[in-house]
Amino acid sequence: MTAPGSTLLAEIVDAVGAEQVVTDPVSTEALSRDHAEWAPCGVPLAVVRARSTADVQAVVAACHRHRVPVVSRGAGTGLSGGANAVEGGVVLSLEPMRAIREINPLEQLAVVEPGVVNDDLRAAVAGHGLWYPPDPASSPWSTIGGNVATNAGGLCCVKYGVTRDYVLALEVVTGTGAVVRLGRRTAKGVAGFDLVGLMVGSEGTLGIVTEVTVRLRPLPPAAITVAGHFASVVDAGAAVRAVGAAGITPAALELVDRHCLEAVDAWKNMGLSVDAEAVLLARVDEPGVTGEQVADRIVDCFTGAGATWADRSTDPGEAEALFEARRLAYPALERLGPVLTEDVCVPKDHVPEMLARIEKIAEHHDVRIANIAHAGDGNLHPLLITPPGDDAARVRAQAAFEDILDAAIGLGGTVTGEHGVGLLKREGLEREASPEVLGLHRAIKRALDPALILNPGKVVAIEGVG
Amino acid sequence: MTAPGSTLLAEIVDAVGAEQVVTDPVSTEALSRDHAEWAPCGVPLAVVRARSTADVQAVVAACHRHRVPVVSRGAGTGLSGGANAVEGGVVLSLEPMRAIREINPLEQLAVVEPGVVNDDLRAAVAGHGLWYPPDPASSPWSTIGGNVATNAGGLCCVKYGVTRDYVLALEVVTGTGAVVRLGRRTAKGVAGFDLVGLMVGSEGTLGIVTEVTVRLRPLPPAAITVAGHFASVVDAGAAVRAVGAAGITPAALELVDRHCLEAVDAWKNMGLSVDAEAVLLARVDEPGVTGEQVADRIVDCFTGAGATWADRSTDPGEAEALFEARRLAYPALERLGPVLTEDVCVPKDHVPEMLARIEKIAEHHDVRIANIAHAGDGNLHPLLITPPGDDAARVRAQAAFEDILDAAIGLGGTVTGEHGVGLLKREGLEREASPEVLGLHRAIKRALDPALILNPGKVVAIEGVG
């Protein structure tokens, strides 16, 4: 008797080699989910490690013949369940594809395989005086392919934009196993629809990216850091709005609350804890006197909004430690118990109100909520922390999570600013988008993946999957 | 006996009012084509002037019921035939929808109807210290809706990007007559596929845009202009490459050749004609000393590449006159005879070679070719000019046009940098994109416009149209 999937497995092994195919449940389990603590996930038939476009094409073609789902993944640092395995499907890991194929200073672009780690790309191009701006907090671990799949953001987005703004061209394996090249190497181009933009952020549901051509910029000048302490997160939110109202676009404008600083200190003993409920960190990278003037105006905005202390940092080491603390906040909080991560984004005008609503929701549901935020673009990450093993707290956190989504939608915002829909925000998307817009999503999904095998069930539910 | 289309016409008149519907051929003829001199166009059943989203919806729904094509248009300044009427179809003019609904300095956005003229939006937001960067040379006449449909570029793209980079949200009437809202007002958002980006540049084939939310920036500081004279366009191309190799991103870097300057002078008597084959104009808008340093480095790049003269302009009036001449080049050349406009875009490295090939192609086919170019991003506009009534010259120009497309593709470029595919570049797109990629286009077209009534036959040929 032939076990289910054994023919498919034999075809995959034949195409990519047995050493690239993992089937024992202990080994596949670790590669079956991303970092979204609370999203469901299935048990895969196998995890396949792709080393080339040909490997990806062979696996997708085989899955297409057998109508078996294929879920692509990078480093698994996603926060929405987008890379979680589908029961009985194939997980396709692109981590082995980590070559940087070209760095071109004249055209200011680089061509990379999807498994290249964000920070590795950054380091490689810095040697040429160039910069790849998108900087999710996961940049030491997350891959460019994963960043493309989720249209990752980060600290610098407020001034420099998101991943989509830096993707010029893609090589993609489609749902029928064809290899296509989308986009171009030129600075401009309007020959046909924007299929590159459509692929970016589609979370592996419309195609699997096997090569990325990214746009680069010159390295920015040395930055000035401005820090402000506030007696409440709402005051800090008012300062964020004041910076926007002053027409200032800082190179970063981050909010970190007391919960986060204490958790980082408890872990790393960095001596950061301050006598403030919230800290704002701004980065200014205009050159010379202009930069100093902008920094001073930000200090004024902070002070005018009620900061208990605000100043330009004169110590680069101290400034870097503050940004490092912001990057460490998420793993530091995870040490305290399961974390449910929010990712709402609201218009700047409503940042203070949204932060106030989050406080009320925390109180109402008796849930501990810490706040980190890319505050300058209204992208808030309330982190709902529950004590390990406390199921009742978990239920309350889930209710608070839903209330936060509704509050963001009510303020003209979105349920996800940069983490993606995956599984965690699928219902949120259904509340945010009209049935007609969801219908357009399904029509495009069916057009590009007619057999519905690419990461099915993520982003939008679709009939015929399962 | 009922004339063909009379039921449809009656339904449209019933919905929008007889005064908005034009059917006499003399009046419709002027609204049946864009500015692409040589593209074919049909005789429409009627031209309908839409005053509201409800008007657009009613017209599309009626056309959907009757399976009659509907071609939307703005000011008709397009250069690819994208707005040309389809035989027996309805032309839907969005020019009457010209309200600016909101200008929001805090969120740095504006909400406009599609018929708002680009320069009118610019002037309105300037009063708030804000700037809408995309600046096609047609900005005094072209509409934001048309700019969105073609993903229009312009002079500032080299530093500030194209229309797509400034569109946050759209209201769109789909091919089945549904009204949908796509995108968001927040700075970031990844809830669902990038349908806004997909609509931008789709030339009215996937939906009809009835409202646009654009991102704005603060007005840039006063700019410094650098001008350079060159003994050949190829030398000027080498200077463009040198600027790129120096890692400089000017706020504009335009090439105008002697043919253009002479034509503008013959028309406007601006006293521009110089003893040079090509002029490069760069604009630098970094503030203060930094800007002066960048300007000096550009002078050095020009000189190093063999400029016969190069300097910073000390006279703002003179600098503005040079940029005005660049904007007037196209209409000035049109006075000399029918112009076939090219719009190729090549990597910066190949700008000199592409300009050399254009010269050879002009010689080989005995065609007069003038050059204007957004040279800084490799976007060249060779203009093929034929004497009025000279059919043989027209045939030669057509052959030269095709050779230029092949040369651009051969150098890793694209057949259209900013004008769009429309009808003129449809075959070019077929040469540039693989059959699989064209297949993805057709699949998306069928998914979003299943009755194939939206501007059918533009961008890609599709079975079942006609």
Coordinates of N, CA and C in Angstrom, one line a residue, chain B residues 2 14 44 136 234:
Chain B
T2 N -34.9 50.6 -34.5 CA -34.0 51.1 -33.5 C -32.6 51.1 -33.9
D14 N -30.8 58.7 -19.5 CA -31.6 58.7 -18.3 C -30.9 58.8 -17.0
P44 N -16.6 56.8 -31.7 CA -17.4 56.3 -30.5 C -18.9 56.5 -30.8
P136 N 4.9 65.7 -14.9 CA 5.0 65.4 -16.3 C 5.1 66.8 -17.0
V234 N 26.1 62.2 -27.3 CA 26.8 61.1 -26.6 C 27.7 61.6 -25.5

